[in-house]
GROMACS .gro file of C-alpha atoms in nm:
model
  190
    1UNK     CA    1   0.093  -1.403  -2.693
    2UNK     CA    2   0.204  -1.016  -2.764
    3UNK     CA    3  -0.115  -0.782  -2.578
    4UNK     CA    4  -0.238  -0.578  -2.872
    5UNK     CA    5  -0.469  -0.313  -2.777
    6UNK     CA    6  -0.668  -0.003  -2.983
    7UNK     CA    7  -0.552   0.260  -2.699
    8UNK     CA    8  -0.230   0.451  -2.579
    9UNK     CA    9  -0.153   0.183  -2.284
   10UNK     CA   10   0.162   0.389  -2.233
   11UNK     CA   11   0.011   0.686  -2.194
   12UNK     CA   12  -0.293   0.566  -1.949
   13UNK     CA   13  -0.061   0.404  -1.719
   14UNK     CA   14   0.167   0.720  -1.693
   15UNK     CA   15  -0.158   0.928  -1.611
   16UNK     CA   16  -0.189   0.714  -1.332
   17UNK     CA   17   0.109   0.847  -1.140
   18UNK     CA   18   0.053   1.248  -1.167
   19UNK     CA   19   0.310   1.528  -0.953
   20UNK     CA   20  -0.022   1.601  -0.822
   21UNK     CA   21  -0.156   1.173  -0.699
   22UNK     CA   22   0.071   0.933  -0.688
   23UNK     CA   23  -0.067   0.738  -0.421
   24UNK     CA   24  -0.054   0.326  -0.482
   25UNK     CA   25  -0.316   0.188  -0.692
   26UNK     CA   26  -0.452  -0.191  -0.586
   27UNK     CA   27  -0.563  -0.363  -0.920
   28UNK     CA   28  -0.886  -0.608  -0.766
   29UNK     CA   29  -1.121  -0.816  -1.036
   30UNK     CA   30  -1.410  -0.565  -1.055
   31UNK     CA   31  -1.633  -0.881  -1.098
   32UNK     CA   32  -1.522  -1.089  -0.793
   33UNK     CA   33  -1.717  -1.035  -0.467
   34UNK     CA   34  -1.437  -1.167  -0.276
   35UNK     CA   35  -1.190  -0.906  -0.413
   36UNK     CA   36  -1.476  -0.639  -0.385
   37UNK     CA   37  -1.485  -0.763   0.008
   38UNK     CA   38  -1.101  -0.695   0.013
   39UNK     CA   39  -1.144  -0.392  -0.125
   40UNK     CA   40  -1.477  -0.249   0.104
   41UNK     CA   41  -1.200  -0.347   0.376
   42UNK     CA   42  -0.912  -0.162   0.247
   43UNK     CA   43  -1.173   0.151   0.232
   44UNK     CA   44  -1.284   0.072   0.607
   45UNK     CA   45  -0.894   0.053   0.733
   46UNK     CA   46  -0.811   0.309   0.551
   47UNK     CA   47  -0.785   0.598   0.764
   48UNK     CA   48  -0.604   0.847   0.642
   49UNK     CA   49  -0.800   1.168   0.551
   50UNK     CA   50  -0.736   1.109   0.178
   51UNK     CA   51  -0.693   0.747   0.213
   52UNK     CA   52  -0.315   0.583   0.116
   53UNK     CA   53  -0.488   0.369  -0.156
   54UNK     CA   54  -0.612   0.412  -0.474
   55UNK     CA   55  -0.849   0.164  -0.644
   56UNK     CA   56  -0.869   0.035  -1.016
   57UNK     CA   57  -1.028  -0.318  -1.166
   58UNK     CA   58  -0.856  -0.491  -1.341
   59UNK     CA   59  -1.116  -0.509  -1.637
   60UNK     CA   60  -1.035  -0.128  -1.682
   61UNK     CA   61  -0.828   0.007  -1.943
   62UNK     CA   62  -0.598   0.147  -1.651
   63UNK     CA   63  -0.585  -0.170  -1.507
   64UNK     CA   64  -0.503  -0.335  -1.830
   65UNK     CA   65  -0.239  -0.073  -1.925
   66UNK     CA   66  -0.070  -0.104  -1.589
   67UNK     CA   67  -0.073  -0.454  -1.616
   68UNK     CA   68   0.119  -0.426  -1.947
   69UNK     CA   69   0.356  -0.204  -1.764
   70UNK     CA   70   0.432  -0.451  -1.522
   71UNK     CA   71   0.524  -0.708  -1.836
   72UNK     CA   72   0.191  -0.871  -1.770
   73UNK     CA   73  -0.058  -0.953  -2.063
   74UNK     CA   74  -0.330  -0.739  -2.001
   75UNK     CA   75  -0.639  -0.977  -1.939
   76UNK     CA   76  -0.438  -1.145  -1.648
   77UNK     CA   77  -0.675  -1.156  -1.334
   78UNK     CA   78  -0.517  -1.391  -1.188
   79UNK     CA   79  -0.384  -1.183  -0.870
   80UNK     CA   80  -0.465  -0.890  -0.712
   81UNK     CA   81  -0.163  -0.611  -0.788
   82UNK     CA   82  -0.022  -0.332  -0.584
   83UNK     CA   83   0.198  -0.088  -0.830
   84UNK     CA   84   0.321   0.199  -0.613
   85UNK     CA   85   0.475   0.299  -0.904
   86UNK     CA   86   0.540   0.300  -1.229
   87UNK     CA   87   0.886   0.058  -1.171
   88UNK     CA   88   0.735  -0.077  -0.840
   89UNK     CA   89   0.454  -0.367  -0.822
   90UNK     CA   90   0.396  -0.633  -0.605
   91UNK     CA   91   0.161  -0.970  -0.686
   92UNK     CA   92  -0.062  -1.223  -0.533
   93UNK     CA   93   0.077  -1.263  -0.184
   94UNK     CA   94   0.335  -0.987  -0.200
   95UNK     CA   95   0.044  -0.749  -0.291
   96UNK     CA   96  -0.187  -0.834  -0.028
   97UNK     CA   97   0.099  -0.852   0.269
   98UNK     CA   98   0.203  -0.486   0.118
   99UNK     CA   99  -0.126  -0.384   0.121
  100UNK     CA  100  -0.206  -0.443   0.515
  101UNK     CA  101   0.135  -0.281   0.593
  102UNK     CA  102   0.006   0.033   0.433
  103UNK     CA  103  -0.335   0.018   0.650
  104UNK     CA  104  -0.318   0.246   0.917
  105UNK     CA  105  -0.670   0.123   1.037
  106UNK     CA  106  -0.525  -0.167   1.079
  107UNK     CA  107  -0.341  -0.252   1.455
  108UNK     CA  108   0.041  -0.204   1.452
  109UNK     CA  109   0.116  -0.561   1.524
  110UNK     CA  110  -0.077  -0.651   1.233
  111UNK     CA  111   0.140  -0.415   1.012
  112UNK     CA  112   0.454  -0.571   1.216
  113UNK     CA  113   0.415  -0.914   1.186
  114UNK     CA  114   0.300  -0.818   0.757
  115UNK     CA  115   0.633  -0.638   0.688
  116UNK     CA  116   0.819  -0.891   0.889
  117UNK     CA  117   0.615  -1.195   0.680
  118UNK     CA  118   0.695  -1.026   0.352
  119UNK     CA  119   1.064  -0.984   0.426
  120UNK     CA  120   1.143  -1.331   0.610
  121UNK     CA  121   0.916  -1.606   0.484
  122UNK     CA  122   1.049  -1.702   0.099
  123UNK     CA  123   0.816  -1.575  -0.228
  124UNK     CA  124   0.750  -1.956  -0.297
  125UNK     CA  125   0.646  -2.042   0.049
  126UNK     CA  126   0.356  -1.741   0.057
  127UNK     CA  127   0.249  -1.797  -0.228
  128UNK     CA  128   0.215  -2.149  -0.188
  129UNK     CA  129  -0.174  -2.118  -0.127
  130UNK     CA  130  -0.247  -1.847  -0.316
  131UNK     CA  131  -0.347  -2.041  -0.645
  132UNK     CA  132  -0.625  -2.204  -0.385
  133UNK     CA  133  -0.709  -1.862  -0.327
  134UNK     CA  134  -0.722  -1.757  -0.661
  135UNK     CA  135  -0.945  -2.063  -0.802
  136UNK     CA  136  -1.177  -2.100  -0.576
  137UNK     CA  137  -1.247  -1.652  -0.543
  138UNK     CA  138  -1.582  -1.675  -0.726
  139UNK     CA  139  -1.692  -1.963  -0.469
  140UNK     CA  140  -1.705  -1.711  -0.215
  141UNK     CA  141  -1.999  -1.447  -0.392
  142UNK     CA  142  -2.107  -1.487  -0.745
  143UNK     CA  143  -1.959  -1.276  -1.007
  144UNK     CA  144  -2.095  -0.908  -0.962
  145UNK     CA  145  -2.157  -0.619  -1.194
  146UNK     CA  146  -2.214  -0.351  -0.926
  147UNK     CA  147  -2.005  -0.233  -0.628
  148UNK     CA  148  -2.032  -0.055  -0.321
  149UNK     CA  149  -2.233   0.277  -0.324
  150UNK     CA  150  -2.105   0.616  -0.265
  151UNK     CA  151  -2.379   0.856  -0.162
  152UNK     CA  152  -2.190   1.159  -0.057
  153UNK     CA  153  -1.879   1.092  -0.279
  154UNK     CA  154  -1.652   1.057  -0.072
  155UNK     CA  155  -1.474   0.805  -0.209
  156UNK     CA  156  -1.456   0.928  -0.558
  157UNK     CA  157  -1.124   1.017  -0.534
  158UNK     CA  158  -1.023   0.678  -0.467
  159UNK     CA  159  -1.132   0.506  -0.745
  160UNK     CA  160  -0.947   0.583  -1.136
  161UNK     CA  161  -1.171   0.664  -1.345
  162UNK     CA  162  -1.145   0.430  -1.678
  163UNK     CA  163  -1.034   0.648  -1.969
  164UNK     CA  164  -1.280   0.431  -2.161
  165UNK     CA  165  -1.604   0.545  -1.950
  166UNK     CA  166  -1.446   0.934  -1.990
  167UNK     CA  167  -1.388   0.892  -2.381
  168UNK     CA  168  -1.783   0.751  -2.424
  169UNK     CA  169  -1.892   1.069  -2.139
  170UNK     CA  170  -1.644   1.302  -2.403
  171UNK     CA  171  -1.857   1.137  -2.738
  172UNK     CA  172  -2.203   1.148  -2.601
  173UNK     CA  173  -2.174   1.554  -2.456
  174UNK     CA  174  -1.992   1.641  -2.834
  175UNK     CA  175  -2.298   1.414  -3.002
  176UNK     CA  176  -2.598   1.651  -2.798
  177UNK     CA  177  -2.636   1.988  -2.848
  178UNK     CA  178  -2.872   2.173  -2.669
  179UNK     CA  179  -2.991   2.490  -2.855
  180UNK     CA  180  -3.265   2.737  -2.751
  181UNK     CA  181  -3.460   2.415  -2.548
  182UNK     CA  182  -3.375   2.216  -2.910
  183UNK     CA  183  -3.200   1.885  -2.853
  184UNK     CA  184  -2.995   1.778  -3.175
  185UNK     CA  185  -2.831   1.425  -3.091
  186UNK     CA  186  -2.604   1.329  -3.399
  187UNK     CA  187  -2.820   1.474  -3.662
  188UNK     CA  188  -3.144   1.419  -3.522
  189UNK     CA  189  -3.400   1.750  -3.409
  190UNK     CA  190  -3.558   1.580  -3.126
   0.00000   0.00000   0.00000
């Protein structure tokens, strides 16, 4: 099946990547307390001052979009995805293996023996358990609607916004007016 969508995908996942961020983005299931877990640890190991990683769910539309990119349909959540960039993304094991060799947190031999896994042990093989993984994600947490907190935003940076929670921020400021202590909301004189 073709992905139709009612948005630019194009243009999403090329405001992704900017000359001014074009750190990797790691595509988790925003609804998965497993991948949340993955992703809490990412942000601990992280330790760069800006942090190497990026985060987006893949229920976003810039999840979706880069998905697409990628030649993926655009409700797959089957794996956790890397894209570094716009021509480079890595899957299921490949992602994860990528992701720890990025993780400066993380001890060197760690990052060693990922690279070296990632380059010497075949696709097929690595992946071999990761459909275990994969099935059995929501066994490990039930499905969530709410992630970690950040009180003193400093991870907001790390996390895309969804151009679908700015277009509904964009709609509700341009429907309320406030005149004079008058609210007006989309005809109404409250």
């Amino acid at each position: 099946t073709k992905n139709v969508v009612d948005w630019d995908w194009q243009s999403v996942a090329d405001a992704a990547f900017t000359d001014t961020d074009s750190r990797p983005i790691l595509l988790f299931d925003g609804v998965c307390n497993f991948c949340n877990g993955g992703v809490n640890l990412a942000l601990d190991l992280d330790s760069s001052e800006t942090g190497v990683l990026r985060f987006a769910s893949l229920q976003s539309l810039t999840g979706q979009s880069l998905l697409m990119r990628a030649g993926k349909q655009r409700n797959d959540l089957t794996s956790v995805v890397l894209v570094e960039s716009a021509d480079r993304q890595y899957f299921e094991s490949e992602a994860v293996l990528r992701t720890a060799e990025l993780l400066q947190g993380l001890p060197a031999p760690v990052r060693w023996v990922s690279k070296l896994t990632r380059q010497i042990l075949p696709t097929v093989l690595r992946n071999a358990a990761y459909p275990v993984v994969r099935r059995n994600r929501y066994l490990f947490g039930e499905r969530e609607l709410s992630c970690r907190l950040d009180f003193d935003g400093s991870l907001q940076s790390r996390f895309l916004e969804d151009p679908a929670d700015i277009v509904a921020a964009q709609a509700a400021a341009a429907a309320s007016v406030v005149t004079a202590g008058t609210v007006v909301t989309a005809g109404t004189v409250v």
